[in-house]
mmCIF file of C-alpha atoms in Angstrom:
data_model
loop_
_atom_site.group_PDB
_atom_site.id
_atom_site.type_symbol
_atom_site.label_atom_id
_atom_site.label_comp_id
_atom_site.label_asym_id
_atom_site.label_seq_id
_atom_site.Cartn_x
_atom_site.Cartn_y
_atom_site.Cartn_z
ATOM 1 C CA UNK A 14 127.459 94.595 29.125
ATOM 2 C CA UNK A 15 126.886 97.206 26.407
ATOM 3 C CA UNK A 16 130.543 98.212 27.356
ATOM 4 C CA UNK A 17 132.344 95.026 27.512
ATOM 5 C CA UNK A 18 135.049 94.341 25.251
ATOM 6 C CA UNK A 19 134.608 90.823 23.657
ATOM 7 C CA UNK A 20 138.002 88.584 24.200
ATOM 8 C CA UNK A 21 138.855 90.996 26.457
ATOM 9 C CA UNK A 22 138.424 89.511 29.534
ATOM 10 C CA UNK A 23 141.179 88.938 32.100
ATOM 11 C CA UNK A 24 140.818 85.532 34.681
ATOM 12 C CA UNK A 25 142.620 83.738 37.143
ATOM 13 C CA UNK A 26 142.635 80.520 38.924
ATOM 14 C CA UNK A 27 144.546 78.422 41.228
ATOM 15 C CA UNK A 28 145.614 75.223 41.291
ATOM 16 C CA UNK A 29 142.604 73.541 42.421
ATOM 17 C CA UNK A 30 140.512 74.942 40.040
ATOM 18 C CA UNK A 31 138.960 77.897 41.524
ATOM 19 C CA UNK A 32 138.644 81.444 39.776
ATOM 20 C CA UNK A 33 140.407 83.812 41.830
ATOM 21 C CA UNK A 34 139.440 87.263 40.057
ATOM 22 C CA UNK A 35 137.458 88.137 36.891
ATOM 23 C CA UNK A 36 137.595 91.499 34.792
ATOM 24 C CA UNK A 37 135.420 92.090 32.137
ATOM 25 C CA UNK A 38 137.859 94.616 29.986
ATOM 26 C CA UNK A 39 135.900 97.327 28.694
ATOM 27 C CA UNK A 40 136.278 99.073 25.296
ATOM 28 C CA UNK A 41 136.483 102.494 25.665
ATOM 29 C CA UNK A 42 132.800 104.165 25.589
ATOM 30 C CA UNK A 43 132.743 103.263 28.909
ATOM 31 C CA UNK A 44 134.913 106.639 29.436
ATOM 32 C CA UNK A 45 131.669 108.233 28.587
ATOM 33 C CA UNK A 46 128.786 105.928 29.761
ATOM 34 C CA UNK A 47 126.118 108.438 30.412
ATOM 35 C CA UNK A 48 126.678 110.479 26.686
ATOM 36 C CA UNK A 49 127.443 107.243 25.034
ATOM 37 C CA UNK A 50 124.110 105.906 26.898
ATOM 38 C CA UNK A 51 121.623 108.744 25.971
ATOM 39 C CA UNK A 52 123.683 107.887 22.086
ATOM 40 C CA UNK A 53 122.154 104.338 21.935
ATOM 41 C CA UNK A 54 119.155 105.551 23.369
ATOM 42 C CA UNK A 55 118.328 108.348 21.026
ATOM 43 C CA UNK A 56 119.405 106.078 18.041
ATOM 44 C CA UNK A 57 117.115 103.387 19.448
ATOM 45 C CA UNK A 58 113.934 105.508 19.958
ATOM 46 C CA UNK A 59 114.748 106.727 16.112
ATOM 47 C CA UNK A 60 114.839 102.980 14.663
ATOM 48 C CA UNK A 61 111.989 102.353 17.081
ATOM 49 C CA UNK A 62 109.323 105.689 16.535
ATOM 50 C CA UNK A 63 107.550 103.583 13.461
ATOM 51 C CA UNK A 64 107.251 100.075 15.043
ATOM 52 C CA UNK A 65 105.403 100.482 17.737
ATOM 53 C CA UNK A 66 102.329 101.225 15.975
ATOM 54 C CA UNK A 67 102.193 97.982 14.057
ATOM 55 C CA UNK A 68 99.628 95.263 15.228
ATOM 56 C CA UNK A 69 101.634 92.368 15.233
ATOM 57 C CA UNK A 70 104.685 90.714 17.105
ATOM 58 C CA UNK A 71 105.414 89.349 13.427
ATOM 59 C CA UNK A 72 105.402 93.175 11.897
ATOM 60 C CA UNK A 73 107.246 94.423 14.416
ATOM 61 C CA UNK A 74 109.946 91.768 14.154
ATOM 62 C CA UNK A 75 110.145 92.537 9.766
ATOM 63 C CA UNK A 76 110.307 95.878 11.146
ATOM 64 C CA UNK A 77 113.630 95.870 12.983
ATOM 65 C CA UNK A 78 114.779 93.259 10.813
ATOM 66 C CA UNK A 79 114.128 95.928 7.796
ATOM 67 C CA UNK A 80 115.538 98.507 9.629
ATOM 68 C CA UNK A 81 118.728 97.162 10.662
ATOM 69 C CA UNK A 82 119.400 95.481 7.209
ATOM 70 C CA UNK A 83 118.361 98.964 5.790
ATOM 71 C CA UNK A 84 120.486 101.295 7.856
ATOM 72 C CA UNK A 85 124.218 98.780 8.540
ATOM 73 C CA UNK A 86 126.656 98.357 6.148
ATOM 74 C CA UNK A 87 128.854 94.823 7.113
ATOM 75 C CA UNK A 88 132.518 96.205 7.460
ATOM 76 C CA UNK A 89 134.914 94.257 9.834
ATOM 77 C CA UNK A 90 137.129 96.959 11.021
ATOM 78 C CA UNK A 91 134.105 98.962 11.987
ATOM 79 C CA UNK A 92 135.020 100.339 15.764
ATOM 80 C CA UNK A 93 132.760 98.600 18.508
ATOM 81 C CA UNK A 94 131.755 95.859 15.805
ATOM 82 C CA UNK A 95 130.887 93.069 18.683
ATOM 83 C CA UNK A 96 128.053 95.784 20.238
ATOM 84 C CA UNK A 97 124.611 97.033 19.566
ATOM 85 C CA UNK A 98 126.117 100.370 19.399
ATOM 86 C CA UNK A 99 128.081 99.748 16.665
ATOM 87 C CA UNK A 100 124.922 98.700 14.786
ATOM 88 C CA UNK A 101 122.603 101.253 16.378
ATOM 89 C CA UNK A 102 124.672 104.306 16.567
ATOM 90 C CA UNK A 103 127.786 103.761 14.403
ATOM 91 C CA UNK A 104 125.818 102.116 11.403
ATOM 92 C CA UNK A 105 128.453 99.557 10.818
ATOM 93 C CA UNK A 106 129.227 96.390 12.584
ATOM 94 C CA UNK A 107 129.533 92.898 12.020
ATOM 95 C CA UNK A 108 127.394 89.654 13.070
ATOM 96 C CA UNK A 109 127.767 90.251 16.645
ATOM 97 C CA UNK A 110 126.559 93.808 15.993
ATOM 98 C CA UNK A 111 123.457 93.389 13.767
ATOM 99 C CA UNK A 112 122.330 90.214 16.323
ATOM 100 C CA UNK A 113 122.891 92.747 19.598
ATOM 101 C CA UNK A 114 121.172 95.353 17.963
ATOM 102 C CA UNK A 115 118.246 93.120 16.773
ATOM 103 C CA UNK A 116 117.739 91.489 20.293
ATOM 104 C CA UNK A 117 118.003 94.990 21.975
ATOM 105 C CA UNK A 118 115.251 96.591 19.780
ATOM 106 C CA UNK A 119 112.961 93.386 20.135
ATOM 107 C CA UNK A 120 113.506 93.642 24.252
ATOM 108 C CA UNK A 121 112.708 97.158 23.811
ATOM 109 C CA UNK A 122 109.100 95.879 22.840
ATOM 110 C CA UNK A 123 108.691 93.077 24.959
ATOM 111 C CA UNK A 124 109.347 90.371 22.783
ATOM 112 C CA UNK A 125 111.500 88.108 23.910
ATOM 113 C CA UNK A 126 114.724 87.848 22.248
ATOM 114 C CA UNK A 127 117.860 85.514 22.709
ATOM 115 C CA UNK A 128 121.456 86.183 20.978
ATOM 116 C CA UNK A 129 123.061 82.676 19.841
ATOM 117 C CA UNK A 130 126.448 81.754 19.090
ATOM 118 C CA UNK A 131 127.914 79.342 17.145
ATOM 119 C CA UNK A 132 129.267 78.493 13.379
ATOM 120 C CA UNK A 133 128.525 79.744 9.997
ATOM 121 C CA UNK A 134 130.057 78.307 6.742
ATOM 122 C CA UNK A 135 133.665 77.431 9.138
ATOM 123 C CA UNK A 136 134.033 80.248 11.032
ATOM 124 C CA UNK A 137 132.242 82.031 13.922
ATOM 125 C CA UNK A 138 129.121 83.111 13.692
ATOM 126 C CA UNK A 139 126.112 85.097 15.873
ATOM 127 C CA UNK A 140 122.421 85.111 15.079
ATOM 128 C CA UNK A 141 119.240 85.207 17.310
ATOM 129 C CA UNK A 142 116.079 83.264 18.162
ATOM 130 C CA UNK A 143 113.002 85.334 18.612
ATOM 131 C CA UNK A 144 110.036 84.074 20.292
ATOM 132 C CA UNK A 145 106.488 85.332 18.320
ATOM 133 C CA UNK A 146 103.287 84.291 19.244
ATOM 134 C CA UNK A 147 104.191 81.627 21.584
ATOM 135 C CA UNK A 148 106.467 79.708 18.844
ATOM 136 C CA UNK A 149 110.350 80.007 18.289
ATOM 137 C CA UNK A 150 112.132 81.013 15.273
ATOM 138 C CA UNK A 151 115.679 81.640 14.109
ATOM 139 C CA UNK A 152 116.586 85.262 12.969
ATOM 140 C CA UNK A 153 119.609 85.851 11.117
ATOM 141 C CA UNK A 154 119.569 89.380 10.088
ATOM 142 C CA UNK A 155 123.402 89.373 9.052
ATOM 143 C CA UNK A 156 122.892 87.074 6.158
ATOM 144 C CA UNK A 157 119.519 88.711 5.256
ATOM 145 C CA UNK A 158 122.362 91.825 4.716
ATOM 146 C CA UNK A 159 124.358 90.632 1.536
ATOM 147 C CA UNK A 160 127.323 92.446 0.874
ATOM 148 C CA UNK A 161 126.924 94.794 -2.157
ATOM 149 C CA UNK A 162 122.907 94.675 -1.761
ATOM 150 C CA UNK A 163 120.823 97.350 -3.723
ATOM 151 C CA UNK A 164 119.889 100.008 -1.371
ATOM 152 C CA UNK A 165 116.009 99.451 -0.327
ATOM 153 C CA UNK A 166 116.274 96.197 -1.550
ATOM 154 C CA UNK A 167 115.138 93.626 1.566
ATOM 155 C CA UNK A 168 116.105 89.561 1.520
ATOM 156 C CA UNK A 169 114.120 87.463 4.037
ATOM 157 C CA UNK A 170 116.218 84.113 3.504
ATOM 158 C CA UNK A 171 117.081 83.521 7.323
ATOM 159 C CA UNK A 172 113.703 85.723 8.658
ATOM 160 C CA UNK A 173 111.959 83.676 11.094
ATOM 161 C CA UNK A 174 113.029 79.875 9.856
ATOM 162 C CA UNK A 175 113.372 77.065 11.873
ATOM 163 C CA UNK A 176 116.159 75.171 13.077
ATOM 164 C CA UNK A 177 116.182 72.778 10.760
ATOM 165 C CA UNK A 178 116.031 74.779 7.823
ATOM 166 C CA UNK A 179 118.925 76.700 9.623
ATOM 167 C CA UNK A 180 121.688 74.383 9.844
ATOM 168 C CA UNK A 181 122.227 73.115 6.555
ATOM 169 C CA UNK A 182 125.093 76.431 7.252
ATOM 170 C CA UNK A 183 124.720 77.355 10.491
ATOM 171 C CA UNK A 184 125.648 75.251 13.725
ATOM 172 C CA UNK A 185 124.758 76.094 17.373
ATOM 173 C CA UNK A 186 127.796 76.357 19.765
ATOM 174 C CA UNK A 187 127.712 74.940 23.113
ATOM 175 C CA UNK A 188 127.161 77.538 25.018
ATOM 176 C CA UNK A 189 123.616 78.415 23.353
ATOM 177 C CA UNK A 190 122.731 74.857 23.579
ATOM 178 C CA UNK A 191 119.627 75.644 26.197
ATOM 179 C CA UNK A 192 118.375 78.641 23.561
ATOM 180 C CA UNK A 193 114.943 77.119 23.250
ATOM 181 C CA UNK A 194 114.891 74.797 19.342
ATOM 182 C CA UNK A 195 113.197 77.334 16.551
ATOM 183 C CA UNK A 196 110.429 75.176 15.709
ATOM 184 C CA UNK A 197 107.719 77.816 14.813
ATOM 185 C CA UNK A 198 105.726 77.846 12.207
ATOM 186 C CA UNK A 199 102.990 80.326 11.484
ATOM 187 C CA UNK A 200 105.408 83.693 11.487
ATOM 188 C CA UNK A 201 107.391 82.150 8.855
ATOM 189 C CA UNK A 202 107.696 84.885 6.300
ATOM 190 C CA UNK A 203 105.529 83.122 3.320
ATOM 191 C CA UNK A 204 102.951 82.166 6.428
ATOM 192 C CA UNK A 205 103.060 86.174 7.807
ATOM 193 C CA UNK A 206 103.342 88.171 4.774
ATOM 194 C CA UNK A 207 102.504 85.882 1.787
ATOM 195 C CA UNK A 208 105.052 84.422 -0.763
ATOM 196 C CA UNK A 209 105.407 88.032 -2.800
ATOM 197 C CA UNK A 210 108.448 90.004 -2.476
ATOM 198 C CA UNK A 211 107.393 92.535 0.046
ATOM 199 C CA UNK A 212 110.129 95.213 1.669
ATOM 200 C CA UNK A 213 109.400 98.094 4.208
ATOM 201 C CA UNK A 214 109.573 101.568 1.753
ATOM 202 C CA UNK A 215 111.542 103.398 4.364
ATOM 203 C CA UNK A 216 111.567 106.444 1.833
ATOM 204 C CA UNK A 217 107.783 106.333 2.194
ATOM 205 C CA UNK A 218 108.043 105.663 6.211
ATOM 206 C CA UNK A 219 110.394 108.003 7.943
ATOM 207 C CA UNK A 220 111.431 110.564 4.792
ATOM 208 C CA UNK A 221 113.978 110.414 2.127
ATOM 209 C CA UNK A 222 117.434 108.601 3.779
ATOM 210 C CA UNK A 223 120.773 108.882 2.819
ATOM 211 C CA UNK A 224 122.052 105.973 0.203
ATOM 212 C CA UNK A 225 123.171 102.901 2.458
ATOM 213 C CA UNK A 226 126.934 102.281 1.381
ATOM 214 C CA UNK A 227 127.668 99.340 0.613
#
């Protein structure tokens, strides 16, 4: 699925009703799957290498959520933009990137992840529900990502809120209708990590990093 292009899927069906073929369409890393494979998995250990020694779901969670609003710039003609590769590897991607690349590094850990479609101030939108200590929360990591951010500077406005909080601007489509409701309550951020303004120092973490552009 990593190599799946999105609306490019070809179907048929016959007259009473019945699919007669399906093909995916791929974009075209699949020409390469094993280099572009050992890619996302290099660039995954590297966002990963300073997680996995933090004690809590929750921290782990701020962590890639951090990281990935850290390292992507939001650019909609970024190549791959609908794939964790785009936002793992490439650096740039839209929603659909920054919510495959935040479910892949939370599966990476065990914690399970769902990606969710649906709507977003009238137009279409992708975000994720994360599952922490037994409770569900919303993640939207894209909006926690402002366009023309300071670089280092972290916004935890859609970090683990619930559903309710969610759609006064964001609206489930169909198709995620069984992701379980993000009810959860003690991960919230004030809950997890107090009401100050608190941002991982990457600087201080993994080395100086090159300015984010933005």
């Amino acid at each position: 699925l990593f190599w799946v292009e999105v609306n490019g899927a070809k179907y048929a069906y016959n007259n009473q009703g019945h699919g007669t073929y399906f093909y995916p369409g791929y974009n075209d890393l699949v020409k390469d799957i094993a280099g572009n494979t050992a890619e996302l998995e290099a660039a995954t250990a590297e966002a990963l290498a300073d997680l996995w020694s933090l004690p809590t779901d929750a921290e782990k969670a701020k962590y890639a959520h951090d990281w990935l609003t850290y390292h992507i710039t939001y650019d909609i003609n970024a190549a791959y933009h609908q794939t964790s590769y785009s936002s793992l590897v490439n650096h740039a991607s839209v929603c659909a990137g920054y919510a495959h690349g935040f479910q892949y590094l939370m599966q990476q850990v065990g914690i399970p992840c769902a990606y969710v479609l649906g709507y977003a101030m009238g137009g279409y939108h992708a975000w994720n529900v994360v599952k922490l200590d037994g409770e569900h929360y919303a993640m939207d990591v894209t909006w926690d990502d402002p366009l023309g951010a300071a670089p280092g500077k972290f916004y935890y406005n859609y970090f683990n809120i619930t559903d309710q909080k969610l759609s006064t601007d964001h609206i489930r489509a169909e198709i995620s209708a069984p992701v379980p409701a993000a009810q959860g309550t003690a991960c919230i951020y004030q809950n997890a990590f107090g009401g100050n303004a608190y941002g991982t120092d990457f600087n201080a973490i993994v080395g100086v990093m090159p300015e984010k552009v933005t």
